mmCIF file of C-alpha atoms in Angstrom:
data_model
loop_
_atom_site.group_PDB
_atom_site.id
_atom_site.type_symbol
_atom_site.label_atom_id
_atom_site.label_comp_id
_atom_site.label_asym_id
_atom_site.label_seq_id
_atom_site.Cartn_x
_atom_site.Cartn_y
_atom_site.Cartn_z
ATOM 1 C CA MET A 1 -19.515 -32.959 -3.818
ATOM 2 C CA ALA A 2 -22.428 -30.576 -3.322
ATOM 3 C CA PRO A 3 -22.870 -27.755 -5.818
ATOM 4 C CA ARG A 4 -21.675 -24.350 -4.664
ATOM 5 C CA THR A 5 -24.247 -21.987 -3.269
ATOM 6 C CA GLN A 6 -24.969 -18.629 -4.888
ATOM 7 C CA VAL A 7 -23.062 -16.922 -2.069
ATOM 8 C CA GLU A 8 -20.030 -19.137 -2.687
ATOM 9 C CA ARG A 9 -20.161 -18.453 -6.442
ATOM 10 C CA THR A 10 -20.454 -14.722 -5.793
ATOM 11 C CA GLU A 11 -17.520 -14.756 -3.402
ATOM 12 C CA ALA A 12 -15.428 -16.814 -5.838
ATOM 13 C CA THR A 13 -16.172 -14.469 -8.754
ATOM 14 C CA ARG A 14 -15.424 -11.365 -6.691
ATOM 15 C CA ALA A 15 -12.194 -12.910 -5.374
ATOM 16 C CA ALA A 16 -11.104 -13.898 -8.904
ATOM 17 C CA LEU A 17 -11.748 -10.376 -10.191
ATOM 18 C CA ILE A 18 -9.850 -8.794 -7.303
ATOM 19 C CA ALA A 19 -6.908 -11.211 -7.598
ATOM 20 C CA SER A 20 -6.737 -10.659 -11.355
ATOM 21 C CA THR A 21 -6.876 -6.901 -10.878
ATOM 22 C CA LEU A 22 -4.048 -6.912 -8.342
ATOM 23 C CA ALA A 23 -1.892 -9.156 -10.516
ATOM 24 C CA LEU A 24 -2.429 -6.912 -13.544
ATOM 25 C CA LEU A 25 -1.800 -3.740 -11.542
ATOM 26 C CA ASP A 26 1.480 -5.210 -10.357
ATOM 27 C CA GLU A 27 2.547 -6.560 -13.756
ATOM 28 C CA ARG A 28 1.259 -3.882 -16.132
ATOM 29 C CA GLY A 29 0.354 -0.845 -14.039
ATOM 30 C CA TRP A 30 -2.859 1.123 -13.695
ATOM 31 C CA ALA A 31 -3.041 2.421 -17.258
ATOM 32 C CA ALA A 32 -2.922 -1.079 -18.745
ATOM 33 C CA THR A 33 -5.352 -2.652 -16.283
ATOM 34 C CA THR A 34 -8.543 -2.583 -18.313
ATOM 35 C CA SER A 35 -11.911 -4.243 -17.839
ATOM 36 C CA VAL A 36 -11.187 -6.545 -20.762
ATOM 37 C CA ALA A 37 -7.793 -7.608 -19.378
ATOM 38 C CA VAL A 38 -9.180 -8.188 -15.878
ATOM 39 C CA CYS A 39 -12.128 -10.246 -17.118
ATOM 40 C CA GLU A 40 -9.952 -12.280 -19.444
ATOM 41 C CA ARG A 41 -7.487 -13.073 -16.682
ATOM 42 C CA ALA A 42 -10.268 -13.900 -14.190
ATOM 43 C CA GLY A 43 -12.090 -16.047 -16.726
ATOM 44 C CA VAL A 44 -15.361 -14.124 -16.425
ATOM 45 C CA THR A 45 -17.445 -11.915 -18.656
ATOM 46 C CA ARG A 46 -17.546 -8.124 -18.565
ATOM 47 C CA GLY A 47 -21.136 -8.526 -17.385
ATOM 48 C CA ALA A 48 -19.849 -10.324 -14.288
ATOM 49 C CA LEU A 49 -17.544 -7.407 -13.502
ATOM 50 C CA VAL A 50 -20.404 -4.923 -13.887
ATOM 51 C CA HIS A 51 -22.779 -7.127 -11.890
ATOM 52 C CA HIS A 52 -20.398 -7.524 -8.941
ATOM 53 C CA PHE A 53 -18.708 -4.113 -8.913
ATOM 54 C CA GLY A 54 -20.661 -1.762 -11.171
ATOM 55 C CA GLY A 55 -17.575 -0.998 -13.227
ATOM 56 C CA LEU A 56 -13.792 -0.873 -13.272
ATOM 57 C CA PRO A 57 -13.328 2.107 -10.896
ATOM 58 C CA ALA A 58 -15.245 0.346 -8.110
ATOM 59 C CA LEU A 59 -13.298 -2.879 -8.738
ATOM 60 C CA LEU A 60 -10.017 -0.946 -8.608
ATOM 61 C CA ALA A 61 -11.083 0.645 -5.310
ATOM 62 C CA GLU A 62 -11.954 -2.748 -3.832
ATOM 63 C CA ALA A 63 -8.695 -4.269 -5.073
ATOM 64 C CA LEU A 64 -6.704 -1.387 -3.590
ATOM 65 C CA ASP A 65 -8.526 -1.807 -0.282
ATOM 66 C CA VAL A 66 -7.682 -5.529 -0.288
ATOM 67 C CA HIS A 67 -4.057 -4.682 -1.066
ATOM 68 C CA TYR A 68 -3.896 -2.196 1.822
ATOM 69 C CA GLY A 69 -5.284 -4.949 4.035
ATOM 70 C CA GLU A 70 -2.510 -7.278 2.882
ATOM 71 C CA LEU A 71 0.105 -4.609 3.619
ATOM 72 C CA GLN A 72 -1.383 -4.021 7.070
ATOM 73 C CA ALA A 73 -1.522 -7.758 7.770
ATOM 74 C CA SER A 74 2.188 -8.009 6.964
ATOM 75 C CA ILE A 75 2.973 -5.793 9.967
ATOM 76 C CA ASP A 76 0.131 -6.673 12.341
ATOM 77 C CA GLY A 77 1.514 -7.488 15.735
ATOM 78 C CA VAL A 78 4.749 -5.576 15.115
ATOM 79 C CA GLU A 79 5.333 -3.114 17.917
ATOM 80 C CA LEU A 80 6.488 0.321 16.868
ATOM 81 C CA ALA A 81 8.191 1.423 20.062
ATOM 82 C CA SER A 82 10.838 3.664 18.529
ATOM 83 C CA MET A 83 11.712 5.619 15.428
ATOM 84 C CA SER A 84 14.215 2.891 14.593
ATOM 85 C CA ASP A 85 11.335 0.417 14.532
ATOM 86 C CA LEU A 86 9.405 2.756 12.259
ATOM 87 C CA VAL A 87 12.219 2.880 9.689
ATOM 88 C CA ASP A 88 12.542 -0.897 9.610
ATOM 89 C CA VAL A 89 8.816 -1.641 9.465
ATOM 90 C CA ALA A 90 8.054 1.046 6.880
ATOM 91 C CA TRP A 91 10.835 -0.222 4.660
ATOM 92 C CA ARG A 92 9.684 -3.826 5.086
ATOM 93 C CA VAL A 93 6.256 -2.845 3.714
ATOM 94 C CA VAL A 94 7.793 -1.165 0.655
ATOM 95 C CA ASP A 95 10.460 -3.805 0.128
ATOM 96 C CA ARG A 96 8.096 -6.795 0.174
ATOM 97 C CA GLY A 97 6.935 -5.929 -3.311
ATOM 98 C CA ARG A 98 3.749 -4.779 -4.961
ATOM 99 C CA PHE A 99 3.968 -1.353 -3.298
ATOM 100 C CA LYS A 100 4.088 -0.033 -6.859
ATOM 101 C CA ILE A 101 0.337 -0.629 -6.865
ATOM 102 C CA VAL A 102 -0.063 1.961 -4.104
ATOM 103 C CA ILE A 103 2.148 4.571 -5.762
ATOM 104 C CA GLU A 104 0.429 4.199 -9.114
ATOM 105 C CA ALA A 105 -3.003 4.346 -7.465
ATOM 106 C CA TRP A 106 -2.235 7.765 -6.033
ATOM 107 C CA LEU A 107 -1.017 9.046 -9.388
ATOM 108 C CA ALA A 108 -3.929 7.532 -11.310
ATOM 109 C CA ALA A 109 -6.469 8.989 -8.878
ATOM 110 C CA ALA A 110 -4.938 12.431 -9.270
ATOM 111 C CA ASN A 111 -5.217 12.246 -13.053
ATOM 112 C CA ASP A 112 -8.634 10.596 -13.461
ATOM 113 C CA PRO A 113 -11.554 12.257 -11.650
ATOM 114 C CA GLU A 114 -13.845 9.209 -11.897
ATOM 115 C CA LEU A 115 -11.153 6.903 -10.561
ATOM 116 C CA GLY A 116 -10.211 9.477 -7.936
ATOM 117 C CA ALA A 117 -13.805 9.558 -6.699
ATOM 118 C CA ALA A 118 -13.882 5.754 -6.465
ATOM 119 C CA ILE A 119 -10.536 5.161 -4.771
ATOM 120 C CA GLY A 120 -10.240 8.462 -2.901
ATOM 121 C CA PRO A 121 -11.907 7.148 0.277
ATOM 122 C CA VAL A 122 -9.649 4.074 0.237
ATOM 123 C CA VAL A 123 -6.540 6.246 -0.132
ATOM 124 C CA GLU A 124 -7.732 8.520 2.689
ATOM 125 C CA ARG A 125 -8.136 5.533 5.035
ATOM 126 C CA PHE A 126 -4.598 4.399 4.205
ATOM 127 C CA ALA A 127 -3.195 7.920 4.648
ATOM 128 C CA LYS A 128 -4.770 8.087 8.098
ATOM 129 C CA LEU A 129 -3.338 4.688 8.961
ATOM 130 C CA VAL A 130 0.227 5.832 8.225
ATOM 131 C CA GLY A 131 -0.246 9.347 9.600
ATOM 132 C CA PRO A 132 1.586 10.643 12.651
ATOM 133 C CA ASP A 133 -1.655 10.907 14.632
ATOM 134 C CA GLU A 134 -1.927 7.107 14.551
ATOM 135 C CA ARG A 135 1.519 6.850 16.149
ATOM 136 C CA ALA A 136 1.011 9.297 19.006
ATOM 137 C CA SER A 137 3.478 7.476 21.267
ATOM 138 C CA LEU A 138 6.209 7.954 18.649
ATOM 139 C CA VAL A 139 5.422 11.601 17.979
ATOM 140 C CA PRO A 140 4.923 13.320 21.331
ATOM 141 C CA ASP A 141 6.411 16.618 20.143
ATOM 142 C CA ALA A 142 7.226 18.705 17.067
ATOM 143 C CA GLU A 143 10.735 17.273 16.702
ATOM 144 C CA ALA A 144 9.479 13.696 16.714
ATOM 145 C CA ARG A 145 6.695 14.600 14.275
ATOM 146 C CA SER A 146 9.245 16.150 11.939
ATOM 147 C CA LEU A 147 11.410 13.032 12.021
ATOM 148 C CA TYR A 148 8.379 10.765 11.570
ATOM 149 C CA LEU A 149 7.294 12.698 8.489
ATOM 150 C CA THR A 150 10.871 12.726 7.152
ATOM 151 C CA VAL A 151 11.099 8.934 7.500
ATOM 152 C CA ARG A 152 7.672 8.340 5.957
ATOM 153 C CA GLU A 153 8.135 10.693 3.020
ATOM 154 C CA THR A 154 11.674 9.498 2.278
ATOM 155 C CA ILE A 155 10.567 5.878 2.200
ATOM 156 C CA LEU A 156 7.650 6.811 -0.051
ATOM 157 C CA GLY A 157 10.172 8.560 -2.306
ATOM 158 C CA LEU A 158 12.207 5.370 -2.505
ATOM 159 C CA ALA A 159 9.001 3.472 -3.304
ATOM 160 C CA LEU A 160 8.253 5.953 -6.091
ATOM 161 C CA GLY A 161 11.756 5.429 -7.451
ATOM 162 C CA ARG A 162 11.243 1.672 -7.440
ATOM 163 C CA ALA A 163 7.860 2.041 -9.141
ATOM 164 C CA THR A 164 9.278 4.165 -11.936
ATOM 165 C CA THR A 165 12.438 2.153 -12.525
ATOM 166 C CA GLY A 166 10.962 -1.308 -12.082
ATOM 167 C CA GLY A 167 13.184 -2.422 -9.245
ATOM 168 C CA PRO A 168 15.499 -1.559 -6.366
ATOM 169 C CA LEU A 169 17.520 1.629 -6.559
ATOM 170 C CA GLY A 170 21.290 1.599 -6.206
ATOM 171 C CA HIS A 171 21.241 4.156 -3.410
ATOM 172 C CA GLU A 172 18.539 2.649 -1.190
ATOM 173 C CA GLU A 173 20.905 1.343 1.486
ATOM 174 C CA ILE A 174 22.696 4.705 1.733
ATOM 175 C CA VAL A 175 19.388 6.487 2.296
ATOM 176 C CA LEU A 176 18.088 3.826 4.700
ATOM 177 C CA ASP A 177 21.340 3.865 6.691
ATOM 178 C CA ARG A 178 20.997 7.642 7.070
ATOM 179 C CA LEU A 179 17.375 7.308 8.193
ATOM 180 C CA ARG A 180 18.410 4.632 10.698
ATOM 181 C CA ASP A 181 21.176 6.913 12.027
ATOM 182 C CA LEU A 182 18.697 9.764 12.471
ATOM 183 C CA ALA A 183 16.247 7.420 14.170
ATOM 184 C CA ARG A 184 18.870 5.977 16.534
ATOM 185 C CA THR A 185 20.035 9.485 17.479
ATOM 186 C CA HIS A 186 16.453 10.501 18.176
ATOM 187 C CA ASP A 187 15.786 7.314 20.140
ATOM 188 C CA SER A 188 18.915 7.788 22.274
ATOM 189 C CA ARG A 189 17.875 11.382 23.122
ATOM 190 C CA THR A 190 14.400 10.243 24.120
ATOM 191 C CA GLY A 191 15.682 7.343 26.214
ATOM 192 C CA ASP A 192 14.609 4.547 23.865
ATOM 193 C CA PRO A 193 17.594 2.162 23.472
ATOM 194 C CA SER A 194 16.192 0.454 20.330
#
């Protein structure tokens, strides 16, 4: 077996640091994800982290960007043709786990200016991705925009509840059923039978 090239070693080290960061963020949260813990878990030195990312904030930003990519990949190819679809797909993203990483990232960025500067652009890209402007066919008017924002913000609220309690909430299905009812009513008024 031929020795790995420098590019392959670099990619492997970066991937190990990102995977370790995401695992720690999910298991311990943002406050407990330190350079020492990440390096220990990845099996690399702190110098490797600094060499490849410049420091923990940049690594956290890269890890968050990778996580957003994973979330997006989980729904790629899913057609959002109705508000009912939106409820189901948005909940699927939150329900698949590890969305706590996203919620905690937003809170950590708000409380730590250095971290906020590093991950702010990543968060802005994600916010645009889930914004109503990206779903123009679903939000052709003010009423649809209002429902879209209600669905999005309610599901984010459920995600926040899960992040702070460590698991599913007892009232999730009640809330989701109500969102689905609102979506079906909207869809039936707009002629979408979904």
